mmCIF file of C-alpha atoms in Angstrom:
data_model
loop_
_atom_site.group_PDB
_atom_site.id
_atom_site.type_symbol
_atom_site.label_atom_id
_atom_site.label_comp_id
_atom_site.label_asym_id
_atom_site.label_seq_id
_atom_site.Cartn_x
_atom_site.Cartn_y
_atom_site.Cartn_z
ATOM 1 C CA MET A 1 -39.673 -93.970 -115.168
ATOM 2 C CA VAL A 2 -43.183 -95.269 -114.607
ATOM 3 C CA ALA A 3 -44.376 -94.121 -118.010
ATOM 4 C CA ALA A 4 -41.416 -95.711 -119.761
ATOM 5 C CA CYS A 5 -41.936 -99.023 -118.079
ATOM 6 C CA SER A 6 -45.667 -99.120 -118.462
ATOM 7 C CA GLY A 7 -45.506 -98.778 -122.231
ATOM 8 C CA ARG A 8 -43.451 -101.952 -122.709
ATOM 9 C CA GLU A 9 -44.459 -105.625 -122.570
ATOM 10 C CA ALA A 10 -43.733 -107.142 -119.151
ATOM 11 C CA PRO A 11 -40.930 -109.669 -119.593
ATOM 12 C CA TYR A 12 -40.156 -112.702 -117.378
ATOM 13 C CA LEU A 13 -37.701 -112.089 -114.555
ATOM 14 C CA PRO A 14 -36.035 -115.225 -113.215
ATOM 15 C CA PRO A 15 -35.202 -115.750 -109.532
ATOM 16 C CA GLY A 16 -32.178 -113.777 -108.507
ATOM 17 C CA ALA A 17 -32.808 -110.975 -111.001
ATOM 18 C CA ALA A 18 -34.718 -109.047 -108.377
ATOM 19 C CA ALA A 19 -31.406 -108.446 -106.651
ATOM 20 C CA LEU A 20 -30.428 -106.159 -109.573
ATOM 21 C CA CYS A 21 -33.164 -103.768 -108.723
ATOM 22 C CA ARG A 22 -32.405 -103.192 -105.050
ATOM 23 C CA GLY A 23 -31.153 -99.684 -105.724
ATOM 24 C CA ALA A 24 -34.329 -98.663 -107.682
ATOM 25 C CA PRO A 25 -37.677 -97.815 -106.223
ATOM 26 C CA GLY A 26 -39.144 -100.997 -104.803
ATOM 27 C CA VAL A 27 -42.754 -100.428 -105.942
ATOM 28 C CA GLU A 28 -41.983 -99.972 -109.621
ATOM 29 C CA VAL A 29 -39.573 -102.905 -109.831
ATOM 30 C CA ASN A 30 -41.937 -105.251 -107.994
ATOM 31 C CA THR A 31 -44.773 -104.200 -110.267
ATOM 32 C CA LYS A 32 -42.683 -104.993 -113.351
ATOM 33 C CA ILE A 33 -41.626 -108.346 -111.977
ATOM 34 C CA LYS A 34 -45.216 -109.344 -111.147
ATOM 35 C CA ASP A 35 -46.434 -108.286 -114.595
ATOM 36 C CA SER A 36 -43.600 -110.273 -116.203
ATOM 37 C CA ASN A 37 -44.473 -113.391 -114.191
ATOM 38 C CA LYS A 38 -48.133 -113.098 -115.168
ATOM 39 C CA MET A 39 -47.243 -112.840 -118.831
ATOM 40 C CA ARG A 40 -44.937 -115.822 -118.553
ATOM 41 C CA THR A 41 -47.748 -117.850 -117.035
ATOM 42 C CA LEU A 42 -50.045 -116.950 -119.901
ATOM 43 C CA ASP A 43 -47.377 -117.668 -122.542
ATOM 44 C CA LYS A 44 -46.637 -121.275 -121.383
ATOM 45 C CA PRO A 45 -47.384 -123.960 -123.972
ATOM 46 C CA SER A 46 -50.421 -126.199 -123.658
ATOM 47 C CA CYS A 47 -48.444 -129.484 -123.494
ATOM 48 C CA GLY A 48 -48.761 -129.931 -119.760
ATOM 49 C CA ASN A 49 -46.232 -127.078 -118.897
ATOM 50 C CA ARG A 50 -43.512 -129.650 -118.592
ATOM 51 C CA PHE A 51 -41.053 -128.781 -121.433
ATOM 52 C CA PRO A 52 -40.236 -125.137 -122.375
ATOM 53 C CA THR A 53 -39.786 -124.145 -126.021
ATOM 54 C CA ASP A 54 -36.933 -122.271 -127.672
ATOM 55 C CA VAL A 55 -38.871 -118.965 -127.537
ATOM 56 C CA GLN A 56 -39.050 -118.804 -123.749
ATOM 57 C CA PRO A 57 -35.301 -118.401 -122.991
ATOM 58 C CA VAL A 58 -35.009 -115.720 -125.699
ATOM 59 C CA GLN A 59 -37.972 -113.828 -124.292
ATOM 60 C CA GLU A 60 -36.573 -114.119 -120.791
ATOM 61 C CA ARG A 61 -33.226 -112.790 -121.909
ATOM 62 C CA ASP A 62 -34.771 -109.872 -123.862
ATOM 63 C CA GLY A 63 -37.071 -109.037 -120.987
ATOM 64 C CA MET A 64 -34.225 -108.925 -118.475
ATOM 65 C CA ARG A 65 -32.148 -106.754 -120.799
ATOM 66 C CA ALA A 66 -35.074 -104.375 -121.257
ATOM 67 C CA ILE A 67 -35.567 -104.126 -117.480
ATOM 68 C CA LEU A 68 -31.876 -103.570 -116.921
ATOM 69 C CA GLY A 69 -31.756 -100.987 -119.740
ATOM 70 C CA SER A 70 -34.675 -99.033 -118.325
ATOM 71 C CA TYR A 71 -33.121 -99.206 -114.890
ATOM 72 C CA ASP A 72 -29.712 -98.094 -116.170
ATOM 73 C CA SER A 73 -31.225 -95.139 -118.065
ATOM 74 C CA GLU A 74 -32.674 -93.785 -114.845
ATOM 75 C CA LEU A 75 -29.364 -94.042 -112.988
ATOM 76 C CA THR A 76 -26.777 -91.300 -113.042
ATOM 77 C CA ALA A 77 -23.101 -91.770 -113.561
ATOM 78 C CA ALA A 78 -22.462 -91.347 -109.870
ATOM 79 C CA GLU A 79 -24.921 -94.046 -108.992
ATOM 80 C CA TYR A 80 -23.427 -96.539 -111.445
ATOM 81 C CA SER A 81 -21.081 -98.974 -109.790
ATOM 82 C CA PRO A 82 -19.194 -102.169 -110.721
ATOM 83 C CA GLN A 83 -21.567 -104.119 -108.500
ATOM 84 C CA LEU A 84 -24.332 -103.681 -111.037
ATOM 85 C CA THR A 85 -22.098 -105.046 -113.773
ATOM 86 C CA ARG A 86 -21.315 -108.117 -111.680
ATOM 87 C CA ARG A 87 -24.998 -108.676 -111.023
ATOM 88 C CA MET A 88 -25.813 -108.370 -114.675
ATOM 89 C CA ARG A 89 -23.193 -110.992 -115.508
ATOM 90 C CA GLU A 90 -24.645 -113.305 -112.882
ATOM 91 C CA ALA A 91 -28.066 -112.825 -114.441
ATOM 92 C CA GLU A 92 -26.715 -113.641 -117.909
ATOM 93 C CA ASP A 93 -25.026 -116.760 -116.547
ATOM 94 C CA MET A 94 -28.271 -117.822 -114.980
ATOM 95 C CA VAL A 95 -30.061 -117.319 -118.311
ATOM 96 C CA GLN A 96 -27.452 -119.482 -120.033
ATOM 97 C CA LYS A 97 -27.963 -122.250 -117.427
ATOM 98 C CA VAL A 98 -31.708 -122.072 -117.996
ATOM 99 C CA HIS A 99 -31.116 -122.311 -121.728
ATOM 100 C CA ALA A 100 -28.873 -125.386 -121.243
ATOM 101 C CA HIS A 101 -31.473 -127.012 -119.008
ATOM 102 C CA SER A 102 -34.102 -126.287 -121.663
ATOM 103 C CA SER A 103 -31.933 -127.946 -124.333
ATOM 104 C CA GLU A 104 -31.490 -131.019 -122.146
ATOM 105 C CA VAL A 105 -35.224 -131.232 -121.515
ATOM 106 C CA GLU A 106 -35.876 -130.887 -125.265
ATOM 107 C CA ALA A 107 -33.483 -133.773 -125.949
ATOM 108 C CA GLN A 108 -35.293 -135.945 -123.417
ATOM 109 C CA LEU A 109 -38.634 -134.953 -124.954
ATOM 110 C CA SER A 110 -37.460 -135.879 -128.456
ATOM 111 C CA GLN A 111 -36.179 -139.243 -127.212
ATOM 112 C CA ALA A 112 -39.489 -139.908 -125.454
ATOM 113 C CA LEU A 113 -41.368 -138.952 -128.625
ATOM 114 C CA GLU A 114 -39.221 -141.376 -130.649
ATOM 115 C CA GLU A 115 -39.905 -144.190 -128.185
ATOM 116 C CA LEU A 116 -43.594 -143.325 -128.224
ATOM 117 C CA GLY A 117 -43.578 -143.468 -132.011
ATOM 118 C CA GLY A 118 -41.890 -146.876 -131.950
ATOM 119 C CA GLN A 119 -44.400 -148.201 -129.417
ATOM 120 C CA LYS A 120 -47.277 -146.838 -131.466
ATOM 121 C CA GLN A 121 -45.898 -148.460 -134.596
ATOM 122 C CA ARG A 122 -45.547 -151.764 -132.757
ATOM 123 C CA ALA A 123 -49.110 -151.463 -131.427
ATOM 124 C CA ASP A 124 -50.350 -150.814 -134.949
ATOM 125 C CA MET A 125 -48.543 -153.905 -136.214
ATOM 126 C CA LEU A 126 -50.009 -156.056 -133.410
ATOM 127 C CA GLU A 127 -53.468 -154.694 -134.123
ATOM 128 C CA MET A 128 -53.085 -155.559 -137.796
ATOM 129 C CA GLU A 129 -51.954 -159.098 -136.880
ATOM 130 C CA VAL A 130 -54.954 -159.516 -134.562
ATOM 131 C CA LYS A 131 -57.277 -158.383 -137.329
ATOM 132 C CA MET A 132 -55.643 -160.819 -139.756
ATOM 133 C CA LEU A 133 -56.004 -163.703 -137.290
ATOM 134 C CA GLN A 134 -59.631 -162.823 -136.640
ATOM 135 C CA SER A 135 -60.334 -162.713 -140.335
ATOM 136 C CA GLN A 136 -58.566 -166.065 -140.837
ATOM 137 C CA SER A 137 -60.531 -167.685 -137.984
ATOM 138 C CA SER A 138 -63.816 -166.345 -139.333
ATOM 139 C CA THR A 139 -62.887 -167.635 -142.789
ATOM 140 C CA ALA A 140 -62.023 -171.074 -141.358
ATOM 141 C CA GLU A 141 -65.277 -171.186 -139.427
ATOM 142 C CA GLN A 142 -67.217 -170.275 -142.548
ATOM 143 C CA SER A 143 -65.346 -172.860 -144.657
ATOM 144 C CA PHE A 144 -65.939 -175.676 -142.125
ATOM 145 C CA PRO A 145 -69.449 -175.264 -140.705
ATOM 146 C CA LEU A 146 -70.083 -178.067 -138.170
ATOM 147 C CA SER A 147 -73.085 -178.541 -135.968
ATOM 148 C CA ARG A 148 -72.880 -179.507 -132.317
ATOM 149 C CA GLU A 149 -74.105 -183.032 -133.006
ATOM 150 C CA GLU A 150 -71.437 -183.604 -135.659
ATOM 151 C CA ALA A 151 -68.744 -182.213 -133.348
ATOM 152 C CA GLY A 152 -69.934 -184.483 -130.519
ATOM 153 C CA SER A 153 -69.935 -187.550 -132.765
ATOM 154 C CA LEU A 154 -66.436 -186.683 -133.949
ATOM 155 C CA ARG A 155 -65.252 -186.352 -130.351
ATOM 156 C CA LEU A 156 -66.739 -189.756 -129.471
ATOM 157 C CA LYS A 157 -65.083 -191.307 -132.500
ATOM 158 C CA ILE A 158 -61.752 -189.748 -131.518
ATOM 159 C CA GLU A 159 -62.106 -191.150 -127.974
ATOM 160 C CA GLU A 160 -62.908 -194.607 -129.356
ATOM 161 C CA LEU A 161 -59.896 -194.473 -131.646
ATOM 162 C CA GLU A 162 -57.663 -193.400 -128.757
ATOM 163 C CA GLY A 163 -58.958 -196.274 -126.598
ATOM 164 C CA GLU A 164 -58.371 -198.744 -129.423
ATOM 165 C CA ARG A 165 -54.879 -197.350 -129.934
ATOM 166 C CA SER A 166 -54.032 -197.781 -126.222
ATOM 167 C CA ARG A 167 -55.407 -201.337 -126.309
ATOM 168 C CA LEU A 168 -53.333 -202.153 -129.376
ATOM 169 C CA GLU A 169 -50.255 -200.720 -127.688
ATOM 170 C CA GLU A 170 -50.835 -202.984 -124.665
ATOM 171 C CA ASP A 171 -51.277 -206.005 -126.965
ATOM 172 C CA LYS A 172 -48.085 -205.063 -128.742
ATOM 173 C CA LYS A 173 -46.172 -204.905 -125.451
ATOM 174 C CA MET A 174 -47.555 -208.296 -124.364
ATOM 175 C CA LEU A 175 -46.599 -209.866 -127.700
ATOM 176 C CA GLU A 176 -43.102 -208.400 -127.446
ATOM 177 C CA MET A 177 -42.736 -209.853 -123.932
ATOM 178 C CA GLN A 178 -43.943 -213.268 -125.140
ATOM 179 C CA LEU A 179 -41.550 -213.162 -128.083
ATOM 180 C CA GLU A 180 -38.678 -212.300 -125.745
ATOM 181 C CA ARG A 181 -39.636 -215.144 -123.390
ATOM 182 C CA PHE A 182 -39.861 -217.607 -126.261
ATOM 183 C CA THR A 183 -36.492 -216.448 -127.510
ATOM 184 C CA LEU A 184 -34.955 -217.045 -124.089
ATOM 185 C CA GLN A 185 -36.541 -220.504 -123.941
ATOM 186 C CA GLY A 186 -34.918 -221.470 -127.249
ATOM 187 C CA SER A 187 -37.809 -220.887 -129.608
ATOM 188 C CA TYR A 188 -36.966 -219.988 -133.169
ATOM 189 C CA ASP A 189 -38.537 -219.361 -136.542
ATOM 190 C CA GLN A 190 -38.426 -222.620 -138.453
ATOM 191 C CA SER A 191 -38.827 -220.842 -141.783
ATOM 192 C CA ARG A 192 -35.603 -218.909 -141.246
ATOM 193 C CA THR A 193 -33.541 -221.085 -138.914
ATOM 194 C CA LYS A 194 -32.351 -224.679 -139.280
ATOM 195 C CA VAL A 195 -31.370 -226.733 -136.237
ATOM 196 C CA LEU A 196 -29.052 -229.733 -136.397
ATOM 197 C CA HIS A 197 -29.714 -232.477 -133.814
ATOM 198 C CA MET A 198 -26.865 -234.725 -132.656
ATOM 199 C CA SER A 199 -27.324 -238.487 -132.599
ATOM 200 C CA MET A 200 -26.240 -238.622 -128.933
ATOM 201 C CA ASN A 201 -28.060 -235.581 -127.694
ATOM 202 C CA PRO A 202 -28.032 -235.195 -123.859
ATOM 203 C CA ALA A 203 -31.276 -233.274 -123.949
ATOM 204 C CA SER A 204 -33.037 -236.106 -125.831
ATOM 205 C CA ALA A 205 -31.684 -238.682 -123.370
ATOM 206 C CA ALA A 206 -32.908 -236.622 -120.416
ATOM 207 C CA LYS A 207 -36.352 -236.275 -121.970
ATOM 208 C CA GLN A 208 -36.497 -240.042 -122.528
ATOM 209 C CA ARG A 209 -35.606 -240.743 -118.895
ATOM 210 C CA LEU A 210 -38.202 -238.259 -117.777
ATOM 211 C CA ARG A 211 -40.890 -239.970 -119.830
ATOM 212 C CA GLU A 212 -39.933 -243.392 -118.468
ATOM 213 C CA ASP A 213 -40.000 -242.154 -114.876
ATOM 214 C CA GLN A 214 -43.375 -240.568 -115.469
ATOM 215 C CA VAL A 215 -44.825 -243.808 -116.832
ATOM 216 C CA ARG A 216 -43.392 -245.824 -113.928
ATOM 217 C CA LEU A 217 -44.780 -243.417 -111.337
ATOM 218 C CA GLN A 218 -48.197 -243.480 -112.944
ATOM 219 C CA GLU A 219 -48.246 -247.289 -112.772
ATOM 220 C CA GLU A 220 -47.251 -247.229 -109.090
ATOM 221 C CA CYS A 221 -49.950 -244.670 -108.316
ATOM 222 C CA GLU A 222 -52.567 -246.806 -109.988
ATOM 223 C CA GLN A 223 -51.474 -249.913 -107.999
ATOM 224 C CA LEU A 224 -51.598 -247.937 -104.758
ATOM 225 C CA ARG A 225 -55.109 -246.735 -105.571
ATOM 226 C CA GLU A 226 -56.263 -250.324 -106.071
ATOM 227 C CA LEU A 227 -54.605 -251.332 -102.801
ATOM 228 C CA VAL A 228 -56.363 -248.527 -100.921
ATOM 229 C CA ARG A 229 -59.712 -249.530 -102.384
ATOM 230 C CA ALA A 230 -59.096 -253.165 -101.361
ATOM 231 C CA LEU A 231 -58.170 -252.193 -97.807
ATOM 232 C CA GLU A 232 -61.221 -249.955 -97.531
ATOM 233 C CA ARG A 233 -63.471 -252.870 -98.525
ATOM 234 C CA GLY A 234 -61.833 -254.992 -95.806
ATOM 235 C CA GLY A 235 -61.275 -257.977 -98.100
ATOM 236 C CA PRO A 236 -58.021 -259.807 -98.798
ATOM 237 C CA VAL A 237 -55.272 -257.984 -100.600
ATOM 238 C CA PRO A 238 -54.819 -259.200 -104.198
ATOM 239 C CA ALA A 239 -51.681 -261.270 -104.777
ATOM 240 C CA GLY A 240 -50.381 -258.911 -107.419
ATOM 241 C CA LEU A 241 -50.579 -255.912 -105.054
ATOM 242 C CA GLU A 242 -48.851 -257.585 -102.090
ATOM 243 C CA ALA A 243 -45.469 -257.723 -103.780
ATOM 244 C CA ALA A 244 -45.862 -254.263 -105.275
ATOM 245 C CA ALA A 245 -46.810 -252.667 -101.960
ATOM 246 C CA SER A 246 -44.472 -254.885 -99.836
ATOM 247 C CA LEU A 247 -47.333 -255.586 -97.422
ATOM 248 C CA PRO A 248 -47.741 -258.704 -95.295
ATOM 249 C CA SER A 249 -50.241 -261.354 -96.219
ATOM 250 C CA SER A 250 -53.776 -261.573 -94.882
ATOM 251 C CA THR A 251 -52.725 -264.174 -92.292
ATOM 252 C CA GLU A 252 -50.036 -261.874 -90.976
ATOM 253 C CA LEU A 253 -52.489 -259.007 -90.904
ATOM 254 C CA THR A 254 -54.933 -261.075 -88.835
ATOM 255 C CA GLU A 255 -52.178 -261.943 -86.384
ATOM 256 C CA LEU A 256 -51.146 -258.316 -86.099
ATOM 257 C CA ARG A 257 -54.732 -257.282 -85.437
ATOM 258 C CA LYS A 258 -54.957 -259.803 -82.600
ATOM 259 C CA GLN A 259 -51.734 -258.499 -81.067
ATOM 260 C CA VAL A 260 -53.019 -254.938 -81.209
ATOM 261 C CA GLU A 261 -56.292 -255.922 -79.547
ATOM 262 C CA SER A 262 -54.410 -257.773 -76.810
ATOM 263 C CA ALA A 263 -52.156 -254.752 -76.190
ATOM 264 C CA GLU A 264 -55.153 -252.424 -75.982
ATOM 265 C CA LEU A 265 -56.879 -254.741 -73.487
ATOM 266 C CA LYS A 266 -53.724 -254.903 -71.387
ATOM 267 C CA ASN A 267 -53.414 -251.161 -71.435
ATOM 268 C CA GLN A 268 -57.013 -250.778 -70.319
ATOM 269 C CA ARG A 269 -56.479 -253.155 -67.397
ATOM 270 C CA LEU A 270 -53.345 -251.254 -66.379
ATOM 271 C CA LYS A 271 -55.302 -248.012 -66.380
ATOM 272 C CA GLU A 272 -57.971 -249.534 -64.154
ATOM 273 C CA VAL A 273 -55.338 -250.889 -61.755
ATOM 274 C CA PHE A 274 -53.546 -247.541 -61.641
ATOM 275 C CA GLN A 275 -56.810 -245.737 -60.968
ATOM 276 C CA THR A 276 -57.626 -248.106 -58.143
ATOM 277 C CA LYS A 277 -54.187 -247.765 -56.605
ATOM 278 C CA ILE A 278 -54.329 -243.959 -56.856
ATOM 279 C CA GLN A 279 -57.666 -243.864 -55.048
ATOM 280 C CA GLU A 280 -56.335 -246.235 -52.427
ATOM 281 C CA PHE A 281 -53.198 -244.110 -51.977
ATOM 282 C CA ARG A 282 -55.242 -240.943 -51.573
ATOM 283 C CA LYS A 283 -57.437 -242.558 -48.947
ATOM 284 C CA VAL A 284 -54.374 -243.793 -47.045
ATOM 285 C CA CYS A 285 -52.809 -240.289 -47.140
ATOM 286 C CA TYR A 286 -56.062 -238.780 -45.981
ATOM 287 C CA ALA A 287 -56.337 -241.239 -43.114
ATOM 288 C CA LEU A 288 -52.686 -240.870 -42.028
ATOM 289 C CA THR A 289 -52.076 -237.127 -42.462
ATOM 290 C CA GLY A 290 -55.641 -235.890 -42.068
ATOM 291 C CA TYR A 291 -55.457 -233.915 -45.369
ATOM 292 C CA GLN A 292 -57.129 -234.589 -48.707
ATOM 293 C CA ILE A 293 -54.777 -233.613 -51.560
ATOM 294 C CA ASP A 294 -56.251 -232.579 -54.925
ATOM 295 C CA ILE A 295 -54.495 -231.251 -58.029
ATOM 296 C CA THR A 296 -56.225 -228.049 -59.140
ATOM 297 C CA THR A 297 -53.979 -226.842 -61.950
ATOM 298 C CA GLU A 298 -50.464 -227.562 -63.095
ATOM 299 C CA ASN A 299 -48.028 -227.496 -60.152
ATOM 300 C CA GLN A 300 -50.775 -226.449 -57.686
ATOM 301 C CA TYR A 301 -52.152 -228.660 -54.932
ATOM 302 C CA ARG A 302 -55.151 -228.088 -52.659
ATOM 303 C CA LEU A 303 -55.058 -229.446 -49.065
ATOM 304 C CA THR A 304 -58.316 -229.848 -47.152
ATOM 305 C CA SER A 305 -58.190 -230.941 -43.507
ATOM 306 C CA MET A 306 -60.607 -233.554 -42.183
ATOM 307 C CA TYR A 307 -61.159 -231.286 -39.182
ATOM 308 C CA ALA A 308 -62.031 -228.199 -41.257
ATOM 309 C CA GLU A 309 -65.056 -226.307 -40.028
ATOM 310 C CA HIS A 310 -66.200 -225.445 -43.588
ATOM 311 C CA LYS A 311 -65.743 -227.134 -46.961
ATOM 312 C CA ALA A 312 -64.137 -224.001 -48.411
ATOM 313 C CA ASP A 313 -61.420 -223.984 -45.721
ATOM 314 C CA CYS A 314 -58.370 -225.143 -47.636
ATOM 315 C CA LEU A 315 -54.725 -224.383 -48.257
ATOM 316 C CA ILE A 316 -53.111 -224.129 -51.715
ATOM 317 C CA PHE A 317 -49.457 -224.937 -52.276
ATOM 318 C CA LYS A 318 -47.538 -224.312 -55.469
ATOM 319 C CA ALA A 319 -44.534 -226.400 -56.478
ATOM 320 C CA THR A 320 -41.486 -224.303 -57.376
ATOM 321 C CA GLY A 321 -37.944 -225.152 -58.264
ATOM 322 C CA PRO A 322 -36.711 -228.161 -60.233
ATOM 323 C CA SER A 323 -39.009 -231.236 -59.964
ATOM 324 C CA GLY A 324 -41.172 -229.485 -57.333
ATOM 325 C CA ALA A 325 -38.470 -229.586 -54.671
ATOM 326 C CA LYS A 326 -39.861 -226.480 -52.962
ATOM 327 C CA MET A 327 -43.439 -225.661 -52.055
ATOM 328 C CA GLN A 328 -44.893 -222.185 -51.658
ATOM 329 C CA LEU A 329 -48.094 -221.379 -49.744
ATOM 330 C CA LEU A 330 -50.537 -219.244 -51.707
ATOM 331 C CA GLU A 331 -52.843 -216.770 -50.025
ATOM 332 C CA THR A 332 -56.442 -217.847 -49.449
ATOM 333 C CA ALA A 333 -59.296 -216.788 -47.209
ATOM 334 C CA PHE A 334 -58.557 -219.631 -44.789
ATOM 335 C CA SER A 335 -54.831 -218.757 -44.589
ATOM 336 C CA HIS A 336 -55.725 -215.353 -43.097
ATOM 337 C CA SER A 337 -57.274 -217.060 -40.071
ATOM 338 C CA VAL A 338 -54.061 -218.953 -39.213
ATOM 339 C CA ARG A 339 -51.619 -216.042 -39.578
ATOM 340 C CA GLU A 340 -49.869 -216.815 -36.278
ATOM 341 C CA LEU A 341 -49.095 -220.425 -37.260
ATOM 342 C CA ILE A 342 -47.771 -219.273 -40.646
ATOM 343 C CA GLU A 343 -45.410 -216.744 -39.047
ATOM 344 C CA LEU A 344 -44.162 -219.268 -36.477
ATOM 345 C CA HIS A 345 -43.687 -222.470 -38.493
ATOM 346 C CA LEU A 346 -43.218 -221.204 -42.090
ATOM 347 C CA LEU A 347 -41.499 -217.854 -41.723
ATOM 348 C CA ARG A 348 -39.370 -218.592 -38.662
ATOM 349 C CA GLN A 349 -38.914 -222.385 -38.619
ATOM 350 C CA ASP A 350 -39.346 -222.930 -42.403
ATOM 351 C CA SER A 351 -41.124 -226.290 -41.867
ATOM 352 C CA ILE A 352 -44.267 -227.192 -43.782
ATOM 353 C CA PRO A 353 -44.840 -230.522 -41.910
ATOM 354 C CA ALA A 354 -44.674 -228.706 -38.566
ATOM 355 C CA PHE A 355 -47.145 -226.113 -39.885
ATOM 356 C CA LEU A 356 -49.574 -228.797 -41.098
ATOM 357 C CA SER A 357 -49.271 -230.713 -37.803
ATOM 358 C CA ALA A 358 -49.878 -227.572 -35.743
ATOM 359 C CA LEU A 359 -52.847 -226.703 -37.929
ATOM 360 C CA THR A 360 -54.283 -230.192 -37.489
ATOM 361 C CA LEU A 361 -53.958 -229.918 -33.690
ATOM 362 C CA GLU A 362 -55.516 -226.441 -33.766
ATOM 363 C CA LEU A 363 -58.542 -227.574 -35.799
ATOM 364 C CA PHE A 364 -58.876 -230.749 -33.731
ATOM 365 C CA SER A 365 -58.840 -228.738 -30.476
ATOM 366 C CA ARG A 366 -61.545 -226.447 -31.844
ATOM 367 C CA GLN A 367 -63.836 -229.351 -32.605
ATOM 368 C CA THR A 368 -63.098 -230.963 -29.205
ATOM 369 C CA VAL A 369 -63.847 -227.749 -27.333
ATOM 370 C CA ALA A 370 -66.988 -227.262 -29.356
#
């Protein structure tokens, strides 16, 4: 058995085929399987071991049949059983599945090769186009040799032309706007359009009235300027300007000036009399009430007693309500010293005269005691 097996080439045994050899000696079968696997490893194609060829399934099938034949020749009729037949069929089915998988992988490989060929062809076409474009650009550069100075001058000229074009476009827009405005105002091309004027044209009559009013107003303005110059000089008003300006005569003006001077003198005398009477009234109030009343600000009055110990001792009242009907005492440094009188006469009795009288008696008693 060993000699028969050792003289043959070790075939490939797929997984599951080892189950066929369970009844044989384990050492010999394992040795054959290992040798077959080694040979299969050496026989794989050099394309990355990814896609098997058509020869591999045939070799696998022949190798399995050879192993099974050598195994069956060593068995006797008594040892042969239907189980071996079933195992052999399973092995053949497995080989067929491997063959189908190999066919599927070959189909995928062929499809990938076709796609690769198409991509390579497309890459070749793109490379040819790039070469053509490079050759065309080199030809164009050779046919139009320009220096840097010439290119710079051309750029400057292009910029100037673009600026001039933008300026012309702006002028064009302005002219179009002016043309539209003139059209709205009634302007027209006299070479193309004829206008018929009516004998009784309202527009002409209005323009005539406007011119007459303008002339009349200019004459009046000139007369008024002469009148102003005459009045500034202080001389008599010319006879022609008196009627135009509707001003009184020089005699009337002299009389009016005298009346104004008399009224101003009377007003001045009244002011002096009022000032004298006010001072007299203040002195009388001071003598009768004992308080000097001064107006500090609007609606505020300062009262200073004749018996005050210091000049700064004063009371400030503020007029509130309509027409100053009510008076309100404001807080001062002197008011803090008479807190008791404020609480008694202002807060409780609500009487300002009583408060001022009590304060006068208090200050008078202080000076008498002193």
